[in-house]
PDB file of C-alpha atoms in Angstrom:
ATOM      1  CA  UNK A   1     -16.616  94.601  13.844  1.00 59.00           C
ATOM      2  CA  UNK A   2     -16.787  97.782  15.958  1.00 66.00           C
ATOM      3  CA  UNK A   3     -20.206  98.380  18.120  1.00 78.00           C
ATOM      4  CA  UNK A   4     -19.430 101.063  20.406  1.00 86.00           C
ATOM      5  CA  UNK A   5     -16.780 103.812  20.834  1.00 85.00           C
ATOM      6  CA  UNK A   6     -16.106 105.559  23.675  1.00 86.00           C
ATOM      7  CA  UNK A   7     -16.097 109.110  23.340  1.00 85.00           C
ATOM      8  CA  UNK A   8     -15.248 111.349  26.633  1.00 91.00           C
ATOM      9  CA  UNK A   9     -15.863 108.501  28.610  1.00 89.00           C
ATOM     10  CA  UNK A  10     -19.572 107.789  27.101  1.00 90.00           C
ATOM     11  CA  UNK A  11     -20.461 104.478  24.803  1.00 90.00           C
ATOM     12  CA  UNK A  12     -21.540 105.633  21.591  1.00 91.00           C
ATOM     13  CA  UNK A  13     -22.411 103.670  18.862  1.00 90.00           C
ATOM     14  CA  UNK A  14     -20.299 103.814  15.641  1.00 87.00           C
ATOM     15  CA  UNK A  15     -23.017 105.045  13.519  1.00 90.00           C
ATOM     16  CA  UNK A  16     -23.135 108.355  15.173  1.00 91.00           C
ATOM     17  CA  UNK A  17     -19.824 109.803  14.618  1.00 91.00           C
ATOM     18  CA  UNK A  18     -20.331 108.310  10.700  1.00 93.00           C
ATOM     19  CA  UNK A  19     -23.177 110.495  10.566  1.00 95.00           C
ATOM     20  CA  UNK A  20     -21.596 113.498  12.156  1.00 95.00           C
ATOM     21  CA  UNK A  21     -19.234 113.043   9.250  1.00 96.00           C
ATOM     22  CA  UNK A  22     -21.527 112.681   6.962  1.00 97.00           C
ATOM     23  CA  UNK A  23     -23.747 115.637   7.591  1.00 98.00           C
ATOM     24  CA  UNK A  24     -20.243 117.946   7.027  1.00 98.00           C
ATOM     25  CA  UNK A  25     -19.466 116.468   3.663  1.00 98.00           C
ATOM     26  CA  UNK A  26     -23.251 116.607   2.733  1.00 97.00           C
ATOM     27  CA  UNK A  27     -22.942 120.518   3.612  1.00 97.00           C
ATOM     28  CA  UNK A  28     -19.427 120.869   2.078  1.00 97.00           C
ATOM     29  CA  UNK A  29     -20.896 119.217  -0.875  1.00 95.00           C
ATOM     30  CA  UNK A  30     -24.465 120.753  -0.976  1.00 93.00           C
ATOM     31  CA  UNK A  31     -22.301 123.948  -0.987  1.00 94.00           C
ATOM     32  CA  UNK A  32     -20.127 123.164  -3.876  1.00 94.00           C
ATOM     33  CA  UNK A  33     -22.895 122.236  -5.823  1.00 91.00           C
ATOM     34  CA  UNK A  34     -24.716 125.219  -5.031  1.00 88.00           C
ATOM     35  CA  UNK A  35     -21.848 127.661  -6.162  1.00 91.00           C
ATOM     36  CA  UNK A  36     -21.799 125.519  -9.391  1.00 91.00           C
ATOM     37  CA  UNK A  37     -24.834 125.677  -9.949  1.00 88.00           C
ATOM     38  CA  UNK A  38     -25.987 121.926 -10.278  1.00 85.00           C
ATOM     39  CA  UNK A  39     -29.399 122.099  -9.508  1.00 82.00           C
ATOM     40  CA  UNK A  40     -30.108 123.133 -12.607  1.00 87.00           C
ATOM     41  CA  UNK A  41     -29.281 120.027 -14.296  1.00 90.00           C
ATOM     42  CA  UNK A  42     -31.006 117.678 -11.358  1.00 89.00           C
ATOM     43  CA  UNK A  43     -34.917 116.890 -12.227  1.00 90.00           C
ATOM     44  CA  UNK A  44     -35.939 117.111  -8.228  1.00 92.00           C
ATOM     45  CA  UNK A  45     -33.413 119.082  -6.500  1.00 91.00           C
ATOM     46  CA  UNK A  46     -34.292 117.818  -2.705  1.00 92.00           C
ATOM     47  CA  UNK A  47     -34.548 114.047  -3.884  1.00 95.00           C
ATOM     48  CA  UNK A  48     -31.201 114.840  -5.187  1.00 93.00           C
ATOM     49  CA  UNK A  49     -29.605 116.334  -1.667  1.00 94.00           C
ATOM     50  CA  UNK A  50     -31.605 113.604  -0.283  1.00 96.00           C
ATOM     51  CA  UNK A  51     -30.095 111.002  -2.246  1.00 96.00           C
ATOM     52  CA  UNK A  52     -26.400 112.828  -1.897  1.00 95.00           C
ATOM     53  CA  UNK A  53     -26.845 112.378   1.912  1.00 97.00           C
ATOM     54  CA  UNK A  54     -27.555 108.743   2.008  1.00 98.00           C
ATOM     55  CA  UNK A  55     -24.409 107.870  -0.523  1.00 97.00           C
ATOM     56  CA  UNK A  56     -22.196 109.479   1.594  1.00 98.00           C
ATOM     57  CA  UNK A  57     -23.432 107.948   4.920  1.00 97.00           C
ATOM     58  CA  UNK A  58     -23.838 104.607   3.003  1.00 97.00           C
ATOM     59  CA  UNK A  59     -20.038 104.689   1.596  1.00 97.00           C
ATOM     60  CA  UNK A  60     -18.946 105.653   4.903  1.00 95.00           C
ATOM     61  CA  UNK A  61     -20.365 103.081   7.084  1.00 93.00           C
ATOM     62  CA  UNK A  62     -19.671 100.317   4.858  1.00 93.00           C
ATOM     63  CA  UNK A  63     -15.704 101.308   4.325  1.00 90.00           C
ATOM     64  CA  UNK A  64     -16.373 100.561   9.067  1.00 86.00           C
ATOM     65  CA  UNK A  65     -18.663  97.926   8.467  1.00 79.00           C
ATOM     66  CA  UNK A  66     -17.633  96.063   5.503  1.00 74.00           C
TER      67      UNK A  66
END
């Protein structure tokens, strides 16, 4: 199970580049769905995005973690 990584010399945990790498798909996402227009089909459009951002972190640390 990986705890830290060094980056540059510096011990960072392995949840922070996850959620580097999840706040660019969230964008690349947010902005696909915006140029589709999904929101328009979503009942609450920022428990949506919210909701979007925690499935992709989620997915992410658990294909490291699990």
């Amino acid at each position: 199970m990986p705890v830290e990584i060094a980056i540059f010399g510096a011990l960072v945990p392995t949840l922070l580049p996850i959620l580097a790498l999840s706040v660019v798909l969230y964008l690349l996402l947010d902005k696909w769905s915006s140029r589709w227009n999904l929101d328009r089909w979503v009942w609450h459009p920022a428990l949506f995005r919210l909701s979007l951002f925690v499935i992709i972190f989620t997915a992410l640390a658990l294909g490291v973690y699990g």
